Amino acid sequence: MDTPLPRSAAAPKTANPTPAAAPISARAGSRRLWVFGAGLLVLIAALAAGALYLRPPRVVVAQAVVGQAVDVVYASGVVDYVRQAHVAPIVSAPIREVAVAEGQWVKAGQLLAQLEDGPAQGTALQLAAQAAQARVVAGRTRRLLEAGFAARAADDDAQAQARAAGAAAEGALAHLRDYRLTAPFAGQILRREAEPGDLATVGTMLFLLADPRTLRITADVDERDIARLKLGAQALIRADAFPGRTFQGSIARITPAGDATGRVFRVRIALPADCPLSPGMTVETNLVAARREQAILVPATAVQNGQVWRVENGRARRVPVQVGAIGATQTELKSGMAAGDTVIIAPGRLRDGQHVSAARP
């Protein structure tokens, strides 16, 4: 019969769990270390974010300067000739002769076209003969009156008839000139709508005559701005046909009466002789209404909603201003700022009195 082992002999079995418990304790310690490290990183990130949030925002500043400010009035217009005439007949008759061609230069009074005037010439000759006969009768009656063989009334009647016949003859002769179309001034024939044999009718244009050496712009200005403009004021002109180029002109005439329907006034702008603009082009003009040489100017982006921001002792301060002329890159301030004052170029969202870090552009 086997003898049972003493309890102390079972010690190796009870001792086995102890070595297995050691790795569990190591993993728990590693997890606690990882949690601590992650928490430390979160804390560092939070401190960094807090430091970044608490750091004053960086703003770019510039100084207000003294320069020229210009007030302009916008208007659109069309290029045309200073002297231009649509030559049309005042009588209806067939065209007998055309004396000029397109592009030809003509003098004042030069014949452009001759209309058929046969019937009018017959009438003029008849009236001229009647006038001559009336003058003969009037002369005979006057001699008889002087000799005492005619009454005063007979002489008065003869003289009146002679004057009437003469006036009728002169009128018929003048009417003959209506059948001749002549140039009203020296210029170039830009268009010819007449051919021999065509029927010319009253009011129908046969020739377009102009002096292409003198151009102008006819622009319409809003009635609210017309009082600001003066004769001789500079005009800056842009046309789609010449992108990126600006031409100069001057206000030559302002019509005294406006258009009540369109609520505009017509302004004539003189152009220099070497201007490359062509008649018929549409243009945009900026008419200079006023200039100020000693204006306070700041970057255009510094002005927002009638106010600017400037830096005083490291803090942003809001300053209400009165805005004047507004340009593409600069804006005039009529009040609120002085030359040399520092303004924030692009303020964005700031609070009055907020700490900021200023830097030059």
Coordinates of C-alpha atoms in Angstrom, one line a residue:
M1 CA 0.0 0.0 0.0
D2 CA 1.4 3.2 -1.1
T3 CA 2.1 5.7 1.5
P4 CA 0.5 9.2 0.9
L5 CA 2.7 12.1 0.4
P6 CA 3.0 14.7 3.0
R7 CA 1.2 18.1 2.3
S8 CA 4.6 19.8 2.0
A9 CA 5.2 17.6 -1.0
A10 CA 2.5 19.5 -2.9
A11 CA 4.4 22.8 -2.6
P12 CA 5.6 22.7 -6.3
K13 CA 1.9 22.6 -7.5
T14 CA 0.9 25.6 -5.3
A15 CA 4.1 27.5 -6.4
N16 CA 3.2 27.4 -10.2
P17 CA 0.6 30.3 -10.1
T18 CA 3.1 32.8 -8.8
P19 CA 5.3 33.0 -11.9
A20 CA 2.2 33.3 -14.2
A21 CA 1.0 36.4 -12.3
A22 CA 4.2 38.4 -13.0
P23 CA 3.4 39.2 -16.8
I24 CA -0.1 40.5 -16.0
S25 CA 1.4 43.1 -13.6
A26 CA 3.9 44.2 -16.3
R27 CA 1.1 44.8 -18.9
A28 CA -0.9 46.9 -16.5
G29 CA 2.1 49.0 -15.8
S30 CA 2.7 49.6 -19.5
R31 CA -0.9 50.6 -20.0
R32 CA -0.7 53.1 -17.2
L33 CA 2.5 54.5 -18.7
W34 CA 0.9 54.9 -22.1
V35 CA -2.2 56.6 -20.7
F36 CA 0.1 59.0 -18.8
G37 CA 2.1 59.7 -21.9
A38 CA -1.1 60.4 -24.0
G39 CA -2.4 62.6 -21.3
L40 CA 0.9 64.5 -21.3
L41 CA 0.7 65.0 -25.0
V42 CA -2.9 66.3 -24.8
L43 CA -1.8 68.7 -22.1
I44 CA 1.1 69.9 -24.1
A45 CA -1.2 70.4 -27.2
A46 CA -3.7 72.2 -25.1
L47 CA -1.0 74.5 -23.6
A48 CA 0.3 75.2 -27.1
A49 CA -3.2 75.9 -28.4
G50 CA -3.8 78.2 -25.5
A51 CA -0.6 80.0 -26.0
L52 CA -1.4 80.4 -29.7
Y53 CA -4.9 81.7 -28.9
L54 CA -3.5 84.1 -26.3
R55 CA -0.9 85.4 -28.6
P56 CA -1.9 88.8 -30.1
P57 CA -3.0 88.5 -33.8
R58 CA -0.4 89.7 -36.3
V59 CA -1.7 92.7 -38.4
V60 CA 0.0 94.5 -41.3
V61 CA 0.0 98.2 -41.1
A62 CA 0.8 101.2 -43.3
Q63 CA 1.0 104.9 -42.9
A64 CA -1.5 107.5 -44.2
V65 CA 0.2 109.6 -46.9
V66 CA -0.4 112.9 -48.6
G67 CA -1.2 112.7 -52.3
Q68 CA -3.5 113.8 -55.1
A69 CA -7.2 112.8 -54.9
V70 CA -9.5 113.1 -58.0
D71 CA -13.3 113.2 -58.1
V72 CA -14.6 111.8 -61.3
V73 CA -18.0 111.5 -63.0
Y74 CA -18.6 108.4 -65.1
A75 CA -20.4 108.6 -68.5
S76 CA -20.7 106.5 -71.6
G77 CA -20.5 108.0 -75.0
V78 CA -20.0 107.6 -78.8
V79 CA -17.2 108.9 -81.0
D80 CA -18.4 111.2 -83.8
Y81 CA -17.3 114.0 -86.0
V82 CA -17.2 117.6 -84.9
R83 CA -18.5 118.7 -88.3
Q84 CA -20.8 116.3 -90.1
A85 CA -23.6 116.9 -92.6
H86 CA -26.2 114.6 -94.1
V87 CA -26.8 116.2 -97.5
A88 CA -30.4 115.7 -98.7
P89 CA -32.5 117.4 -101.4
I90 CA -35.4 119.7 -100.5
V91 CA -37.1 119.0 -103.8
S92 CA -38.0 115.7 -105.5
A93 CA -36.5 115.1 -109.0
P94 CA -34.5 112.6 -110.9
I95 CA -30.7 112.7 -110.5
R96 CA -29.1 114.0 -113.7
E97 CA -25.4 114.0 -112.6
V98 CA -23.2 112.9 -109.6
A99 CA -20.0 115.0 -109.4
V100 CA -18.2 113.3 -106.5
A101 CA -17.1 109.8 -105.3
E102 CA -16.8 108.3 -101.8
G103 CA -13.5 109.3 -100.1
Q104 CA -13.1 112.4 -102.2
W105 CA -12.2 115.7 -100.5
V106 CA -14.4 118.7 -101.5
K107 CA -14.4 122.4 -101.0
A108 CA -17.2 124.5 -99.5
G109 CA -19.8 125.1 -102.2
Q110 CA -18.5 122.4 -104.6
L111 CA -21.2 120.6 -106.7
L112 CA -22.1 117.2 -105.4
A113 CA -25.1 116.3 -107.6
Q114 CA -27.3 118.0 -110.1
L115 CA -31.0 117.1 -110.2
E116 CA -33.2 117.4 -113.3
D117 CA -34.4 121.0 -113.3
G118 CA -35.9 121.4 -116.8
P119 CA -39.4 122.5 -115.8
A120 CA -38.0 124.8 -113.1
Q121 CA -35.8 126.4 -115.7
G122 CA -38.7 127.0 -118.0
T123 CA -40.7 128.7 -115.2
A124 CA -37.7 130.8 -114.3
L125 CA -37.2 132.0 -117.9
Q126 CA -40.9 132.8 -118.2
L127 CA -40.9 134.9 -115.0
A128 CA -37.7 136.6 -116.0
A129 CA -39.3 137.7 -119.3
Q130 CA -42.4 138.9 -117.5
A131 CA -40.2 140.9 -115.1
A132 CA -38.4 142.5 -118.0
Q133 CA -41.7 143.4 -119.7
A134 CA -43.0 144.9 -116.4
R135 CA -39.9 147.1 -116.1
V136 CA -40.4 148.4 -119.6
V137 CA -44.0 149.3 -118.9
A138 CA -43.0 150.9 -115.6
G139 CA -40.3 153.0 -117.4
R140 CA -42.7 154.2 -120.1
T141 CA -45.4 155.1 -117.5
R142 CA -42.8 157.1 -115.5
R143 CA -41.8 159.1 -118.6
L144 CA -45.4 159.9 -119.4
L145 CA -46.0 161.0 -115.8
E146 CA -43.0 163.3 -116.1
A147 CA -44.4 164.7 -119.4
G148 CA -47.8 165.3 -117.9
F149 CA -49.6 162.7 -120.0
A150 CA -50.1 160.0 -117.2
A151 CA -51.7 160.0 -113.9
R152 CA -49.9 159.4 -110.6
A153 CA -52.0 156.4 -109.9
A154 CA -51.1 154.8 -113.2
D155 CA -47.4 155.2 -112.5
D156 CA -47.7 153.8 -109.0
D157 CA -49.5 150.7 -110.4
A158 CA -46.9 150.2 -113.1
Q159 CA -44.0 150.4 -110.6
A160 CA -45.7 148.0 -108.2
Q161 CA -46.3 145.4 -111.0
A162 CA -42.6 145.7 -112.0
R163 CA -41.4 145.1 -108.5
A164 CA -43.7 142.0 -108.2
A165 CA -42.6 140.6 -111.5
G166 CA -39.0 141.1 -110.5
A167 CA -39.5 139.4 -107.1
A168 CA -41.2 136.4 -108.9
A169 CA -38.3 136.1 -111.3
E170 CA -35.7 136.2 -108.5
G171 CA -37.7 133.5 -106.5
A172 CA -37.7 131.2 -109.6
L173 CA -34.0 131.7 -110.0
A174 CA -33.4 130.8 -106.4
H175 CA -35.6 127.8 -106.7
L176 CA -33.3 126.6 -109.5
R177 CA -30.5 126.4 -106.9
D178 CA -32.5 123.8 -105.0
Y179 CA -31.8 121.3 -107.8
R180 CA -28.0 121.7 -107.1
L181 CA -26.6 119.8 -104.1
T182 CA -23.4 121.5 -102.9
A183 CA -21.0 120.9 -100.0
P184 CA -21.9 123.1 -97.0
F185 CA -18.3 123.1 -95.8
A186 CA -14.9 121.6 -96.8
G187 CA -14.6 117.9 -95.9
Q188 CA -14.5 114.4 -97.2
I189 CA -17.4 112.4 -98.8
L190 CA -17.8 109.5 -96.4
R191 CA -20.9 108.0 -98.0
R192 CA -22.5 108.4 -101.4
E193 CA -26.1 107.1 -101.9
A194 CA -26.7 108.9 -105.3
E195 CA -26.5 107.4 -108.8
P196 CA -27.5 109.1 -112.1
G197 CA -31.1 108.2 -112.9
D198 CA -32.2 107.6 -109.4
L199 CA -35.2 109.5 -108.0
A200 CA -34.1 111.9 -105.3
T201 CA -36.8 112.5 -102.8
V202 CA -37.2 115.2 -100.2
G203 CA -35.3 114.4 -96.9
T204 CA -33.5 111.3 -98.2
M205 CA -29.8 111.5 -97.5
L206 CA -27.6 111.3 -100.7
F207 CA -24.2 112.2 -99.2
L208 CA -22.5 112.0 -95.8
L209 CA -19.9 114.8 -95.5
A210 CA -17.6 115.2 -92.6
D211 CA -14.2 116.6 -91.6
P212 CA -12.4 113.4 -90.3
R213 CA -9.5 115.5 -88.9
T214 CA -11.7 116.7 -86.0
L215 CA -13.3 114.1 -83.6
R216 CA -15.3 114.4 -80.4
I217 CA -17.2 112.3 -78.0
T218 CA -20.8 112.8 -77.3
A219 CA -21.6 111.5 -73.8
D220 CA -24.7 111.5 -71.6
V221 CA -24.1 112.6 -68.0
D222 CA -26.6 112.0 -65.2
E223 CA -28.4 115.1 -64.1
R224 CA -27.2 114.6 -60.5
D225 CA -23.6 115.1 -61.6
I226 CA -23.8 117.7 -64.3
A227 CA -23.4 120.6 -61.8
R228 CA -20.0 119.3 -60.8
L229 CA -18.5 119.5 -64.3
K230 CA -16.9 122.6 -65.9
L231 CA -15.7 123.4 -69.4
G232 CA -12.1 122.4 -70.0
A233 CA -12.1 119.6 -67.4
Q234 CA -10.0 116.6 -68.2
A235 CA -11.6 113.4 -69.5
L236 CA -10.1 110.0 -69.3
I237 CA -11.4 107.7 -72.0
R238 CA -11.3 103.9 -72.5
A239 CA -12.5 101.9 -75.4
D240 CA -12.9 98.1 -75.9
A241 CA -11.1 98.4 -79.2
F242 CA -7.9 99.4 -77.3
P243 CA -7.7 97.3 -74.1
G244 CA -5.4 98.5 -71.4
R245 CA -5.0 102.0 -73.0
T246 CA -6.4 105.3 -71.7
F247 CA -6.9 108.4 -73.9
Q248 CA -7.3 112.0 -72.8
G249 CA -9.7 114.7 -73.8
S250 CA -11.4 117.7 -72.4
I251 CA -14.9 118.9 -72.0
A252 CA -15.6 121.3 -74.8
R253 CA -19.4 121.9 -74.4
I254 CA -22.2 121.2 -72.0
T255 CA -25.7 121.5 -73.4
P256 CA -27.8 123.9 -71.4
A257 CA -30.9 121.8 -71.7
G258 CA -31.2 118.2 -70.5
D259 CA -33.4 115.3 -71.5
A260 CA -36.3 115.1 -69.1
T261 CA -37.1 111.5 -70.1
G262 CA -33.6 110.0 -69.7
R263 CA -32.6 112.5 -67.0
V264 CA -29.3 113.2 -68.6
F265 CA -27.4 116.1 -70.1
R266 CA -25.3 115.9 -73.2
V267 CA -21.6 116.7 -72.9
R268 CA -19.2 117.1 -75.9
I269 CA -15.6 116.0 -75.3
A270 CA -12.8 117.3 -77.6
L271 CA -10.2 114.8 -78.7
P272 CA -6.6 115.5 -79.8
A273 CA -5.8 115.3 -83.5
D274 CA -3.7 112.1 -83.1
C275 CA -6.3 110.2 -81.2
P276 CA -6.7 106.7 -82.8
L277 CA -10.4 106.4 -81.9
S278 CA -12.8 106.0 -84.8
P279 CA -16.3 107.4 -85.3
G280 CA -19.0 105.1 -84.1
M281 CA -17.0 103.6 -81.3
T282 CA -18.6 103.4 -77.9
V283 CA -16.4 104.5 -75.0
E284 CA -16.4 104.9 -71.3
T285 CA -15.3 108.2 -69.8
N286 CA -14.3 109.5 -66.4
L287 CA -14.7 113.2 -66.3
V288 CA -12.6 114.9 -63.7
A289 CA -14.8 117.1 -61.4
A290 CA -12.2 118.1 -58.8
R291 CA -8.6 117.6 -57.8
R292 CA -7.1 117.9 -54.3
E293 CA -3.3 117.9 -54.1
Q294 CA -2.9 117.6 -50.3
A295 CA -5.4 114.8 -49.7
I296 CA -4.9 112.1 -47.0
L297 CA -4.6 108.7 -48.7
V298 CA -4.7 105.2 -47.2
P299 CA -4.8 101.7 -48.7
A300 CA -8.3 101.0 -50.1
T301 CA -8.5 97.8 -48.1
A302 CA -8.0 99.7 -44.8
V303 CA -11.4 101.3 -45.0
Q304 CA -14.4 99.2 -44.0
N305 CA -17.9 100.5 -43.4
G306 CA -16.8 104.1 -42.9
Q307 CA -14.0 103.3 -40.4
V308 CA -10.4 102.4 -40.2
W309 CA -8.3 100.6 -37.5
R310 CA -5.0 101.9 -36.2
V311 CA -2.5 100.6 -33.7
E312 CA -2.1 102.5 -30.5
N313 CA 0.3 101.2 -27.8
G314 CA -0.1 97.6 -29.1
R315 CA -3.9 97.7 -29.3
A316 CA -6.3 98.0 -32.2
R317 CA -8.4 101.1 -32.1
R318 CA -11.4 101.8 -34.4
V319 CA -11.6 105.3 -35.9
P320 CA -14.6 106.6 -37.8
V321 CA -13.6 108.5 -40.9
Q322 CA -15.2 110.5 -43.7
V323 CA -14.4 108.9 -47.1
G324 CA -13.7 111.1 -50.1
A325 CA -12.5 109.9 -53.5
I326 CA -12.2 106.1 -53.9
G327 CA -9.6 104.6 -56.2
A328 CA -8.5 101.2 -57.2
T329 CA -5.6 101.0 -54.6
Q330 CA -6.1 104.1 -52.4
T331 CA -8.9 105.9 -50.7
E332 CA -9.1 109.5 -49.6
L333 CA -10.0 110.3 -46.0
K334 CA -11.4 113.8 -45.5
S335 CA -11.5 113.5 -41.7
G336 CA -10.4 111.1 -38.9
M337 CA -6.8 110.6 -39.9
A338 CA -3.7 112.7 -40.4
A339 CA -0.6 112.1 -42.5
G340 CA 1.8 109.6 -40.8
D341 CA -1.0 107.8 -38.8
T342 CA -0.7 104.1 -38.9
V343 CA -3.6 102.1 -40.2
I344 CA -4.2 98.3 -40.4
I345 CA -4.3 97.4 -44.1
A346 CA -6.7 94.4 -43.8
P347 CA -8.3 94.5 -40.3
G348 CA -10.6 91.6 -40.7
R349 CA -12.4 90.8 -37.4
L350 CA -11.0 92.8 -34.6
R351 CA -12.3 94.1 -31.3
D352 CA -11.7 97.7 -30.2
G353 CA -8.8 97.6 -27.7
Q354 CA -7.6 94.1 -28.7
H355 CA -3.9 93.4 -28.4
V356 CA -2.3 93.1 -31.8
S357 CA 1.2 92.6 -33.2
A358 CA 1.9 95.1 -35.9
A359 CA 4.2 94.5 -38.8
R360 CA 5.1 96.4 -42.0
P361 CA 4.2 95.0 -45.3

